[in-house]
Coordinates of C-alpha atoms and ligand atoms in Angstrom, one line a residue:
X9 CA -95.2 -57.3 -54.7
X10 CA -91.4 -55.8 -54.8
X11 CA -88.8 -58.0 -56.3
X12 CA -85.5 -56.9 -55.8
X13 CA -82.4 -59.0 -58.3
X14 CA -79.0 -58.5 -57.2
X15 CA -75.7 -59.5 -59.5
X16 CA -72.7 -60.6 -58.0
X17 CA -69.4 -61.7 -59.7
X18 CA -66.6 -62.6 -58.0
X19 CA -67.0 -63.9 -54.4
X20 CA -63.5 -65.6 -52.7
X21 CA -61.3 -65.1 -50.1
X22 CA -57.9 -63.5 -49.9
X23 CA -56.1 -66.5 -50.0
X24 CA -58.5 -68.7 -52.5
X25 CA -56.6 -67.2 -55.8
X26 CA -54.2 -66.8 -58.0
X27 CA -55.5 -63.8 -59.3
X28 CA -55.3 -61.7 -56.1
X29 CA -55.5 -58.7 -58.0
X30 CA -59.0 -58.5 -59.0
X31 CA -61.7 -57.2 -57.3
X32 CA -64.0 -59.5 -55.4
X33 CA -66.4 -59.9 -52.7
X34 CA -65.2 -61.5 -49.7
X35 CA -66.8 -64.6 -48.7
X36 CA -67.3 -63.4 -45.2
X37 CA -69.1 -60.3 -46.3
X38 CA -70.6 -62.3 -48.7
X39 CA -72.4 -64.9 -46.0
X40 CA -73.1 -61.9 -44.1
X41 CA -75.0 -60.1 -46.7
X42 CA -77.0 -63.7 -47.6
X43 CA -78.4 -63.4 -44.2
X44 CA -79.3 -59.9 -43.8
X45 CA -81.6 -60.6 -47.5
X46 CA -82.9 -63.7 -46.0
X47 CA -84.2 -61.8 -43.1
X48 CA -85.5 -58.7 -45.2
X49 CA -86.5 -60.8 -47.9
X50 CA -87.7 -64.2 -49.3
X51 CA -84.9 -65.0 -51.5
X52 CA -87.0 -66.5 -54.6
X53 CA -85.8 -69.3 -57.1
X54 CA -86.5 -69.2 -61.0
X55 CA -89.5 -71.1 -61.0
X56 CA -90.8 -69.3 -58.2
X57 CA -90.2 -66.4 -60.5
X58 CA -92.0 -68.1 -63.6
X59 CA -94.8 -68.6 -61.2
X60 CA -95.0 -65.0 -59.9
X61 CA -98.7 -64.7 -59.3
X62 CA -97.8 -66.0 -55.6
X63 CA -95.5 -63.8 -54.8
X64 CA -95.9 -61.8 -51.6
X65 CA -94.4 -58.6 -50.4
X66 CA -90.6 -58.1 -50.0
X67 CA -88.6 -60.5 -52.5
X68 CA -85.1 -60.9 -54.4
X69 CA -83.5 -62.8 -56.5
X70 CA -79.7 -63.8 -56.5
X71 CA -78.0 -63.7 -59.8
X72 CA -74.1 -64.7 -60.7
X73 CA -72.6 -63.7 -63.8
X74 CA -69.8 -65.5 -66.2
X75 CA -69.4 -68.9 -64.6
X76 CA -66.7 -68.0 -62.3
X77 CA -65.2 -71.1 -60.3
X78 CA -65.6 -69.3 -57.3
X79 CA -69.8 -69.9 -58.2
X80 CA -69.1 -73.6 -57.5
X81 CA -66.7 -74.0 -55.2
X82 CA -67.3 -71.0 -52.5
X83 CA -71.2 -69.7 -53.4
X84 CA -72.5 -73.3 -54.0
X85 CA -71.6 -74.5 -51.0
X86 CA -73.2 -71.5 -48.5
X87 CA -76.2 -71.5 -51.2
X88 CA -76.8 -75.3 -50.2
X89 CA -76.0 -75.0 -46.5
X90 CA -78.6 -72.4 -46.0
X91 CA -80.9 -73.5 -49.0
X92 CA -81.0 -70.2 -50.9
X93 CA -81.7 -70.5 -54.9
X94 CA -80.6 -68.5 -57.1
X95 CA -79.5 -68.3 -61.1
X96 CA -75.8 -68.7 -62.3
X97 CA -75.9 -66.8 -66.0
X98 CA -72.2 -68.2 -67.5
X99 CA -71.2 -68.1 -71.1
X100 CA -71.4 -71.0 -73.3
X101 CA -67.9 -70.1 -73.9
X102 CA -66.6 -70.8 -70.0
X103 CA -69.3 -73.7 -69.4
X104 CA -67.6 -75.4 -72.3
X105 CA -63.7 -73.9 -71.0
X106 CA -62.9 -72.9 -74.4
X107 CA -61.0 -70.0 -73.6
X108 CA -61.3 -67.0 -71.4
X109 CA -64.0 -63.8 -71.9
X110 CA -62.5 -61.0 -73.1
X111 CA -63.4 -59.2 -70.9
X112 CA -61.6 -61.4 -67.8
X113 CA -58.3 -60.9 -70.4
X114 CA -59.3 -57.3 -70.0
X115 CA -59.4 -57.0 -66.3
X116 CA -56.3 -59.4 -65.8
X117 CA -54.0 -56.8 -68.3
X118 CA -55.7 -53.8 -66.6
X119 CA -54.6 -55.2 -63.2
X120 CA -50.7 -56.2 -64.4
X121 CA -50.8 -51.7 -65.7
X122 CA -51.6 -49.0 -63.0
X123 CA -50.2 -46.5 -65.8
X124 CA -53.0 -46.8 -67.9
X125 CA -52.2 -43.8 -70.0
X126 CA -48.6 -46.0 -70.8
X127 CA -50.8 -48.8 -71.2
X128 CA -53.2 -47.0 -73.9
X129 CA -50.1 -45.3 -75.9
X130 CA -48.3 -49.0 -76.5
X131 CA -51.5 -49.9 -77.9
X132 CA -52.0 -47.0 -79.8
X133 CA -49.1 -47.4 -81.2
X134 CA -49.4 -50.9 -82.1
X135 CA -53.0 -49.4 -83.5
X136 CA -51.4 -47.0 -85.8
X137 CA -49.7 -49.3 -87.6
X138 CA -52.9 -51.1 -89.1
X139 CA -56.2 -48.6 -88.8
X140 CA -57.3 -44.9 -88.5
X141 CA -56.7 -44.7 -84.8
X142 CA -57.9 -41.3 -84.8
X143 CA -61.3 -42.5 -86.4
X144 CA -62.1 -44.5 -83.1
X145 CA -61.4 -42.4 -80.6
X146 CA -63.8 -40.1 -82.1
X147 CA -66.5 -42.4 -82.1
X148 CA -65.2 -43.4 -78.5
X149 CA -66.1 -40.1 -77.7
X150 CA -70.0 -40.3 -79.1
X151 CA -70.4 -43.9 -77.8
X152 CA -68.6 -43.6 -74.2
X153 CA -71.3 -43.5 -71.9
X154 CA -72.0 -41.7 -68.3
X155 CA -71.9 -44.6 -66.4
X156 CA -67.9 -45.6 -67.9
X157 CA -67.3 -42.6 -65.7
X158 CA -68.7 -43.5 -62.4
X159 CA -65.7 -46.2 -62.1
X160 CA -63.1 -45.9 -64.2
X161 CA -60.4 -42.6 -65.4
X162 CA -60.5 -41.6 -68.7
X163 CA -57.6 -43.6 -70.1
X164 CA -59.3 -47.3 -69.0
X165 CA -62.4 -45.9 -70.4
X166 CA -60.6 -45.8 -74.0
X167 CA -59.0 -49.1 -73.4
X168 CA -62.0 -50.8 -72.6
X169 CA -64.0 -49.4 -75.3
X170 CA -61.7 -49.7 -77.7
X171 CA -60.9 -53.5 -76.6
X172 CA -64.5 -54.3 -75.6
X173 CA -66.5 -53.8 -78.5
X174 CA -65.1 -50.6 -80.7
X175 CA -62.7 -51.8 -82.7
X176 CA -63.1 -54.7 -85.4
X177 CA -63.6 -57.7 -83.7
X178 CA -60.7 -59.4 -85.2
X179 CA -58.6 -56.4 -84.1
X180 CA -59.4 -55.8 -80.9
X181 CA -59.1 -59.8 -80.0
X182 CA -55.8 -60.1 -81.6
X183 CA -54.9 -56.8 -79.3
X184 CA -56.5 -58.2 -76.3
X185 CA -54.7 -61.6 -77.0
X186 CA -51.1 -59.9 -77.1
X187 CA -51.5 -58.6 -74.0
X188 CA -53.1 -61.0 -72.1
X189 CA -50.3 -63.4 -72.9
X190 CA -48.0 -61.1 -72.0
X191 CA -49.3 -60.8 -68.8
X192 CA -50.0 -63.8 -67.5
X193 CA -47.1 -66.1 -66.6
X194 CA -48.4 -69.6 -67.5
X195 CA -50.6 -71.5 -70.4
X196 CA -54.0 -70.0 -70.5
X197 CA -55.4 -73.9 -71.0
X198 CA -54.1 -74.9 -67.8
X199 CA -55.3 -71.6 -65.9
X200 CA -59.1 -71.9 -67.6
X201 CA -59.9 -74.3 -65.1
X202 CA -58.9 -72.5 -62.1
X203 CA -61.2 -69.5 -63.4
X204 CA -64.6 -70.8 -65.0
X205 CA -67.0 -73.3 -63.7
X206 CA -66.8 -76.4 -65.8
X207 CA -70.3 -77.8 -67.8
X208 CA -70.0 -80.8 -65.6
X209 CA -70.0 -78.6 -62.4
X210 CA -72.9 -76.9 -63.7
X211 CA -74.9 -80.3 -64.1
X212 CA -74.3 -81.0 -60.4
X213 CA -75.5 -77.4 -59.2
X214 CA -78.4 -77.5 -61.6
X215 CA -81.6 -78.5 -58.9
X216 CA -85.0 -77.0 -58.2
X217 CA -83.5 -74.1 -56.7
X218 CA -79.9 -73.7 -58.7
X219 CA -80.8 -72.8 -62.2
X220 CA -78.8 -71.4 -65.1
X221 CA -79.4 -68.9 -67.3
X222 CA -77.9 -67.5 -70.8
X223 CA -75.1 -64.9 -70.9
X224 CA -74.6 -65.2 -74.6
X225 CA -72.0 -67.2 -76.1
X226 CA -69.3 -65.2 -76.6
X227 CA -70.0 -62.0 -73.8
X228 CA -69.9 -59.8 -76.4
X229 CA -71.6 -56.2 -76.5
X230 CA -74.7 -57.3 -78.2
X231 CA -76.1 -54.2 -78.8
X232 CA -73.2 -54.0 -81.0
X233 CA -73.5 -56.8 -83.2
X234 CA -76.1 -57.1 -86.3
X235 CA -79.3 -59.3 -86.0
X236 CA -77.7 -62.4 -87.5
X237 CA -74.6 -62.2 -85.2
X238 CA -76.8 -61.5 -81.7
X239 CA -79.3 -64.6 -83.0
X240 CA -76.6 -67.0 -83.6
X241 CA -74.8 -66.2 -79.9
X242 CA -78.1 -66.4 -78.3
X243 CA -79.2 -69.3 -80.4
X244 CA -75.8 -71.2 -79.0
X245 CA -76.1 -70.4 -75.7
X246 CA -79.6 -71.6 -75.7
X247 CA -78.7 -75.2 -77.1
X248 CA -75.8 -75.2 -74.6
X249 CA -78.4 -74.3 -71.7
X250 CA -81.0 -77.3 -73.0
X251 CA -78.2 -79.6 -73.2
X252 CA -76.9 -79.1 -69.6
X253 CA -80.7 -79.6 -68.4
X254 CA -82.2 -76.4 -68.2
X255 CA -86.2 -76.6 -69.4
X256 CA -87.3 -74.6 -72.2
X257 CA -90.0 -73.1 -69.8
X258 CA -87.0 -71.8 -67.5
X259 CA -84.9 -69.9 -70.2
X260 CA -84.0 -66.3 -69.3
X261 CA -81.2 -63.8 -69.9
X262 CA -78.9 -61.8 -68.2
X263 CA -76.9 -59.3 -70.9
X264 CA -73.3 -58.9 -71.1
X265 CA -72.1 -56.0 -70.1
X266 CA -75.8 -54.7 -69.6
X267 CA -76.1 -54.5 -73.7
X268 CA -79.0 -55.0 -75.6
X269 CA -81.6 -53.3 -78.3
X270 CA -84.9 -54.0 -79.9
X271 CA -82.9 -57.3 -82.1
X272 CA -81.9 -58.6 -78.8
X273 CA -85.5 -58.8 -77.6
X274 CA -87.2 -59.6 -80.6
X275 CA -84.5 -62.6 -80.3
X276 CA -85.3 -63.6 -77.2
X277 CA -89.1 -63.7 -77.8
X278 CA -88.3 -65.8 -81.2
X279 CA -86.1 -68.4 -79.4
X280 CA -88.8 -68.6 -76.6
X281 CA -87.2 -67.4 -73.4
X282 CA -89.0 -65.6 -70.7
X283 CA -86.9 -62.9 -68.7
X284 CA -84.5 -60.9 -69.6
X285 CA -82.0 -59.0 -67.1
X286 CA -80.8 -55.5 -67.5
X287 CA -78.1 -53.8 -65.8
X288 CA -80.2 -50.9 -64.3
X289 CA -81.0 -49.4 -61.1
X290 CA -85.0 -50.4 -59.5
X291 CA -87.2 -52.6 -58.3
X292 CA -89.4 -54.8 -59.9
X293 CA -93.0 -54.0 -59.4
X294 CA -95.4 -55.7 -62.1
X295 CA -93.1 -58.8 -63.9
X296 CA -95.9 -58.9 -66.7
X297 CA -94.4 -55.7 -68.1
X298 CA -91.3 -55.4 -69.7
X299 CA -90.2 -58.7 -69.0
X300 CA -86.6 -58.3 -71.2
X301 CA -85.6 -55.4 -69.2
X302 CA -85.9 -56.3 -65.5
X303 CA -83.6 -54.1 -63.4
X304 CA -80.7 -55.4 -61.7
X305 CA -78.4 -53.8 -58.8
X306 CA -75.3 -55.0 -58.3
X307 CA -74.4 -56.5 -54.6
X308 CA -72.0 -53.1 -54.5
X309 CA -75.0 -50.8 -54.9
X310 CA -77.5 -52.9 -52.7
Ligands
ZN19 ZN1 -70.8 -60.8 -67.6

């Protein structure tokens, strides 16, 4: 048996959102690719996957990350129409609409800058006057990895690392804050709920073949964070999942931003949970072996 698991983010249309400026996969394309798997492969649901030992030939499994709303009101839809399962990993932060990710802050402020290099020296300079800035971007440098370079130019690559997970947290979200504010024109409360699936959408998806999965708490860069830190996002996630209806039996996890380490699966065995989703390029062939790093392709590189 072959499994192949495919991410998606964003799917919309032109006209569904406000936030035009972020890349997304067009709905059209996006029913369009749903067939062509279907025909290729048998399009699998999580307990299907739980219950592998029947699995045939040619199969994949569709996965959506951070609880966009476009998950509810544009995927959910087609998903039901041509009854194909799938698993919806969102944050326990958007399923509860706390606040937006970070990393959706990120991408709106990157998208308001094309001059990224402007965009890195205001920072900087708002940097300089409270840490070592030149301390970080060394370490940038040691940490930044090969793939940063596959899709972004230098400067975003600082920006992000910097913002994503380099800098103190407190820092780096009182930075992202600033400009995220800046940038968008209206109260972030109000547009929450034009961006994130709600919990109460996610009860109403939530059948035999729509399941959801853990993307931490926060979406932070687990690898990251200390043992204690990566436990209690898991841990929150997980209560959030169980609350929302989700079995115990059906837990897995699809990392933010791809990151994990040994803490993150010794976690994940401790707090019982089955699967655990990688962002790396392959197939599965044998799901009884390495079940916390199952490759995943994005619908770009399918
Ligand atoms: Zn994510």
């Amino acid at each position: 048996m072959n499994l192949k698991i495919i991410g998606y983010h964003y799917v919309r249309t032109k006209s569904y959102s406000k936030f035009k400026s972020l890349n997304f996969l067009d709905k059209k394309d996006f029913i369009e690719q749903i067939k062509f798997i279907s025909k290729n492969y048998k399009i699998i649901s999580l307990n299907e996957l739980l219950n592998h030992k029947k699995l045939k030939k040619e199969n994949a499994l569709l996965t959506f990350d951070d609880g966009y709303i476009d998950h509810y009101e544009i995927v959910f839809p087609i998903l039901k129409k041509y009854k194909i399962p799938a698993i919806f990993f969102a944050p326990e932060k958007t399923l509860k609409q706390k606040d937006f990710l970070d990393v959706n802050k990120l991408q709106l402020i990157l998208s308001k800058f094309n001059d990224r290099k402007k965009l890195f020296k205001l920072i900087e300079s708002d940097l300089r006057k409270i840490i070592n800035v030149d301390y970080y971007l060394k370490l940038q440098k040691k940490l930044s990895k090969d793939y940063d370079h596959r899709w972004h130019d230098n400067y975003t690559n600082i920006i992000r690392n910097f913002l994503q997970y380099l800098l103190p947290i407190k820092i780096r979200k009182k930075i992202i804050n600033s400009y995220f504010l800046k940038t968008i024109d209206n109260d972030p409360k109000k547009l929450i709920k034009n961006f994130y699936l709600s919990f109460n959408n996610a009860k109403e998806m939530l059948s035999d073949d729509i399941c959801f999965g853990s993307h931490g708490s926060d979406h932070e860069w687990l690898e990251f964070l200390n043992y204690k830190e990566q436990y209690n996002d898991i841990l929150k996630s997980k209560n959030n999942l169980l609350n929302l209806g989700v079995k115990e039996k059906q837990l897995t996890m699809c990392y933010p931003y791809g990151s994990y380490n040994k803490d993150t699966i010794k976690i994940l065995r401790k707090l019982n949970f089955k699967y655990g989703f990688a962002n790396k390029y392959g197939v599965v062939k044998n799901l009884d072996k390495n079940r916390f790093e199952l490759p995943r392709v994005d619908t770009n590189e399918f």
